[in-house]
XYZ file of C-alpha atoms in Angstrom:
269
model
C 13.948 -55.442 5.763
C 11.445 -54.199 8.372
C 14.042 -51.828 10.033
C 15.145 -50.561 6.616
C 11.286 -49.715 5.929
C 11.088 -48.240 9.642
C 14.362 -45.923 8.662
C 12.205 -45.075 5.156
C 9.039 -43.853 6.862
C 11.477 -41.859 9.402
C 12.947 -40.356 6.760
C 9.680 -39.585 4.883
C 8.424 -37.980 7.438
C 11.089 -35.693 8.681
C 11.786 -34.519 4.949
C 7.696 -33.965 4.856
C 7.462 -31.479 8.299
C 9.273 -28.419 6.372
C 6.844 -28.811 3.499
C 4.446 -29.021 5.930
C 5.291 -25.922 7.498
C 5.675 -24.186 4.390
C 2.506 -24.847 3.130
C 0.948 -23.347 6.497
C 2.410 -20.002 5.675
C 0.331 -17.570 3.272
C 1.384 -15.297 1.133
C 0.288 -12.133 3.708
C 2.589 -14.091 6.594
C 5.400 -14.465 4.163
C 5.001 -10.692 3.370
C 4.400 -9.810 7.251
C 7.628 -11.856 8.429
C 9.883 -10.086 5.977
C 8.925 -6.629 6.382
C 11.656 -4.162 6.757
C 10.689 -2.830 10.201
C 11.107 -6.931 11.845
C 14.942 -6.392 10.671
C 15.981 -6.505 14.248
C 13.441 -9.138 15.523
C 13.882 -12.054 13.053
C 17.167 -13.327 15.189
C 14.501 -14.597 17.955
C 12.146 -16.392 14.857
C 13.773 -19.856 15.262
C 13.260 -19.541 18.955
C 9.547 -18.091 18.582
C 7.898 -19.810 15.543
C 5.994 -16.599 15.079
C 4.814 -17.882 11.676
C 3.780 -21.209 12.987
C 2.471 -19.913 16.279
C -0.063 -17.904 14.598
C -1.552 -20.169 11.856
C -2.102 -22.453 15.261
C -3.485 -19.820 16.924
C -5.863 -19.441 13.198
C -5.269 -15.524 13.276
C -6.035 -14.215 9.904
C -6.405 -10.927 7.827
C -8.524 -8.603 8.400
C -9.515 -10.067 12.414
C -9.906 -7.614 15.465
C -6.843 -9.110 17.423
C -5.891 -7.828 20.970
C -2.323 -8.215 22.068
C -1.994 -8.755 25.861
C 0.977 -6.345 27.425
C 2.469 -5.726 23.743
C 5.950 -4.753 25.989
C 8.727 -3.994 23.238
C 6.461 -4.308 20.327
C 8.001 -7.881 18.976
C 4.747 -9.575 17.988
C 3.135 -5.885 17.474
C 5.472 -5.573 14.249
C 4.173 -8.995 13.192
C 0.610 -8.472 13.664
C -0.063 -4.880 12.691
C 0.963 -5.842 9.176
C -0.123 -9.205 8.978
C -3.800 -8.135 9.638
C -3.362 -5.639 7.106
C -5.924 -2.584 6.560
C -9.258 -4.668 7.442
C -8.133 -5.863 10.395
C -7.235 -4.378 13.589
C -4.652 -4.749 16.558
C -5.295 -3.555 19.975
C -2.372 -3.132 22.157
C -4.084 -4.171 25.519
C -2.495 -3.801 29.127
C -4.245 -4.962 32.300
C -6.793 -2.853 34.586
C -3.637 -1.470 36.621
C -5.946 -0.274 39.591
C -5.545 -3.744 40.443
C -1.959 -4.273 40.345
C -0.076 -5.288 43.774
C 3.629 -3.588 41.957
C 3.828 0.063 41.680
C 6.288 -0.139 39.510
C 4.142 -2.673 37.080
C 0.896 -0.177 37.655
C 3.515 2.859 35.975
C 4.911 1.009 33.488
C 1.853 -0.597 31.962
C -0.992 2.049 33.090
C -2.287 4.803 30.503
C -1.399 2.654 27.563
C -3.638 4.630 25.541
C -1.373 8.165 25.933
C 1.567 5.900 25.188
C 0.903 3.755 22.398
C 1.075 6.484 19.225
C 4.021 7.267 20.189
C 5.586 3.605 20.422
C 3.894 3.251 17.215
C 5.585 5.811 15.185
C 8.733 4.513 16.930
C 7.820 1.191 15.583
C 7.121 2.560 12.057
C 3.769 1.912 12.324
C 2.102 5.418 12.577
C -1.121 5.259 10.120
C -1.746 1.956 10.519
C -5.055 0.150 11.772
C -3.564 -0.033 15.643
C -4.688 1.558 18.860
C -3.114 0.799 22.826
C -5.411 0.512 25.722
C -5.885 -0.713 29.276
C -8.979 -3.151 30.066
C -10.858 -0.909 31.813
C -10.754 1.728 29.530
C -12.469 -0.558 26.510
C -16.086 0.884 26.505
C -19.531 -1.381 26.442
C -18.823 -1.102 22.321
C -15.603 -3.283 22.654
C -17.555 -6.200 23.602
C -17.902 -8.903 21.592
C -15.745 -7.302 18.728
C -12.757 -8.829 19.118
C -11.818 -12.498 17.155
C -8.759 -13.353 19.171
C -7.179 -12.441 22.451
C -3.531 -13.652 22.216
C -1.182 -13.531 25.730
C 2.503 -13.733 24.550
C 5.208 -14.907 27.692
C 2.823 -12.748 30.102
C 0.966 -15.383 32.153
C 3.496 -15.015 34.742
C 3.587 -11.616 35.297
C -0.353 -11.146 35.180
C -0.615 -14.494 37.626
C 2.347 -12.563 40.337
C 1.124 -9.182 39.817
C -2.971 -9.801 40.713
C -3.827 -9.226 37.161
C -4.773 -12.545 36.075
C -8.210 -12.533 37.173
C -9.463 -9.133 35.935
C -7.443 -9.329 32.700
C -8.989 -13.346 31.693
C -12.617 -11.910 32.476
C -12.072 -8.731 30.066
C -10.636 -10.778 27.282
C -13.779 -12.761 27.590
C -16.065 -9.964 27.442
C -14.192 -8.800 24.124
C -14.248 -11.798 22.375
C -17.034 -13.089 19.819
C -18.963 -15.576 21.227
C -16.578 -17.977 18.156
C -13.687 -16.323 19.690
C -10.273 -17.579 20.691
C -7.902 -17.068 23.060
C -4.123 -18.119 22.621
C -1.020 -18.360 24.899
C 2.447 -18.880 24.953
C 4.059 -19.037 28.227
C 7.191 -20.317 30.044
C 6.750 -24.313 31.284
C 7.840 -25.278 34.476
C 8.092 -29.139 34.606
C 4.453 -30.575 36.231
C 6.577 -31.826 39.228
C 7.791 -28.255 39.781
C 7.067 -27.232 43.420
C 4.491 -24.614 44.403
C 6.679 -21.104 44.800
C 9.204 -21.972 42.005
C 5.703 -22.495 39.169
C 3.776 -19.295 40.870
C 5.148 -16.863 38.483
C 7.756 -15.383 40.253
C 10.545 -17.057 38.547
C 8.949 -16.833 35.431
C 7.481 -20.415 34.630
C 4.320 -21.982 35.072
C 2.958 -25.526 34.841
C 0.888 -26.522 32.128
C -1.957 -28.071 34.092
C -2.332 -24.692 35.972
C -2.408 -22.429 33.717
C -5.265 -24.851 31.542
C -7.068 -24.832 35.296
C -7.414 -21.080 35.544
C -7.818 -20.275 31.911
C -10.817 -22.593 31.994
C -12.202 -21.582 35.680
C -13.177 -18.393 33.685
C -15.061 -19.439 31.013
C -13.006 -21.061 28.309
C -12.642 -24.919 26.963
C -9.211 -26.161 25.782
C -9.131 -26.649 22.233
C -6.072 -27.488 21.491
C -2.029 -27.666 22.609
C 1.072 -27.429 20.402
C 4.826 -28.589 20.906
C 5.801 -25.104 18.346
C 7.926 -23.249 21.141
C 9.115 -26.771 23.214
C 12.724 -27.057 24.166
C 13.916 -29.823 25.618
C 17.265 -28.901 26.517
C 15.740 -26.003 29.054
C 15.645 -27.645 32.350
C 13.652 -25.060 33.895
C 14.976 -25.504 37.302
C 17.190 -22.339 37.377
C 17.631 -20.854 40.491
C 16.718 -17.215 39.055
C 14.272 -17.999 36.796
C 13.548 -18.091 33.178
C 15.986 -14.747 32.958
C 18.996 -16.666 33.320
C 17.836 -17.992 29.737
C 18.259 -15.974 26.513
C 17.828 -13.140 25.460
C 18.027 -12.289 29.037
C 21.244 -13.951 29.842
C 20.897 -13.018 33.902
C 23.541 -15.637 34.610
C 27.134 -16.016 34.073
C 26.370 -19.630 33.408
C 28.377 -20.286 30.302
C 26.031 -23.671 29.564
C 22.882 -21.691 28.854
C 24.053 -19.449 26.584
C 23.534 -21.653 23.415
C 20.491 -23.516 24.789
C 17.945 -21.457 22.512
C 14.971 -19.711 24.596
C 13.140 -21.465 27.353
C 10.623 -24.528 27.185
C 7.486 -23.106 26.231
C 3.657 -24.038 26.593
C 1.369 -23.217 23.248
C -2.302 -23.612 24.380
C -5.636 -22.729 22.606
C -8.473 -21.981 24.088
C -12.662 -21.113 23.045
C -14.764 -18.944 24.881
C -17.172 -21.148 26.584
C-alpha cells in the first residue's frame, strides 16, 4: 500500500511540472516565443528553456535589459519583442581595449556601428534596441538598467581578460534592485584547473559564484532549467564537440542534447 501511494505522489507530481511550467509563461512570452522571425531558432528551445530561463531570471515587459555579447542574435530575437515598446534591450559587448585576442577585440569592438545593421538583418529595425561596448555607455547609463543577463559567455569573457571590466560595468548599470543572470557551460566541481579556466569552454559552478560575488553581487538563487546529465563534460576539445557545434566525429554526442549548463541569479550588493 505504501509503495502504491509512493508511485501516486510520483505520478502527481511529474503530471503537475508541465502545468507548472505553463502557468509560468505569460501571454507576452507566449507571443515573443512564436514570433515569425524565431522560425529558425525554436529547434535549440528544448535545449535552452528560453521561456523558463527568463521567468527565473524575473525579466519582464517594459525593463531596460542588457544582453552581454548578443553574438548571432538568438536571445536578441527573444528579448527585443518580449520587452515590447516600453522596454528596452541593449546589445552590450565588453570594453575591447582590454582584450588579450585580436581577433576577439575585431569581432566584438564598435558594436555600436554594427548593431543597426544586424538588426534590420534580424527584422528588428524600429524596434526599442540599441548595440554598444561598456565603455562607450555614458555617466547617464548608470543605474538604468533592471537586468544584466550573460548567455554561454562566461568563458570567453573569463579567457579573453574581459571578465573583470565587463562584471564592474554591469554593476554600474544596474538599479541598485537590479539583477544579474547567467547561463554558462558546467564543468564537473572536480574538474582540474586548465580544463574549467575557460578555454575549453566550461566552468565550475563554485567559481564562477566566487568571482561574480568578489564584485559586488549576492547569490540569489540557482536553477537545474538548462542541466544535462548525459554531458560528461570531460571532452578533450571542449564544449564544441557538443551540439550545435558538432567539432567531433564522435558519433555518441550527436544525440546527447546541448551541454550541462549552470543557471545562476545574482543581486547587486
Amino acid at each position: 500500500m505504501r509503495r502504491l501511494c509512493l508511485a501516486a505522489a510520483v505520478a502527481a507530481i511529474a503530471f503537475a511540472a508541465p502545468a507548472v511550467a505553463e502557468h509560468h509563461v505569460t501571454p507576452e512570452l507566449t507571443a515573443a516565443m512564436q514570433d515569425e522571425r524565431r522560425a529558425d531558432d525554436r529547434a535549440r528551445d528544448q535545449f535552452r528553456n528560453p521561456a523558463e530561463t527568463l521567468h527565473f531570471f524575473k525579466v519582464k515587459p517594459g525593463m531596460t535589459v542588457a544582453d552581454v555579447v548578443p553574438g548571432g542574435g538568438w536571445y536578441t530575437r527573444v528579448l527585443v519583442p518580449y520587452l515590447g515598446a516600453d522596454g528596452r534591450y541593449i546589445g552590450l559587448n565588453p570594453d575591447m581595449s582590454r582584450a588579450t585576442s585580436e581577433r576577439i577585440a575585431t569581432a566584438w569592438g564598435g558594436l555600436a556601428g554594427k548593431f543597426p545593421e544586424q538588426l534590420a538583418k534580424w527584422n528588428l529595425s524600429g524596434m526599442n534596441a540599441v548595440g554598444m561596448n561598456i565603455d562607450d555607455a555614458g555617466e547617464d547609463m548608470a543605474g538604468t538598467v533592471d537586468r544584466v543577463l550573460i548567455f554561454r559567455e562566461m568563458h570567453n569573457l573569463h579567457r579573453f581578460g574581459l571578465l573583470h571590466s565587463t562584471l564592474g560595468g554591469a554593476r554600474t548599470m544596474l538599479k541598485d534592485d537590479g539583477m544579474l543572470g547567467i547561463v554558462q557551460h558546467r564543468a564537473k566541481a572536480w574538474a582540474p584547473g586548465d580544463y574549467a579556466d575557460g578555454s575549453r569552454g566550461y566552468m565550475r559552478q563554485q567559481d564562477i559564484i566566487g568571482m561574480v560575488e568578489a564584485h559586488g553581487f549576492d547569490l540569489v538563487a540557482t536553477s537545474e532549467i538548462n542541466a544535462n546529465a548525459k554531458d560528461t563534460a570531460d571532452h578533450p576539445r571542449g564544449v564544441w564537440e557538443m551540439p550545435p557545434s558538432l567539432g567531433t566525429e564522435r558519433a555518441d554526442l550527436k544525440d546527447l542534447g546541448e551541454s550541462d549548463r549552470m543557471t545562476l541569479l545574482f543581486r547587486k550588493r
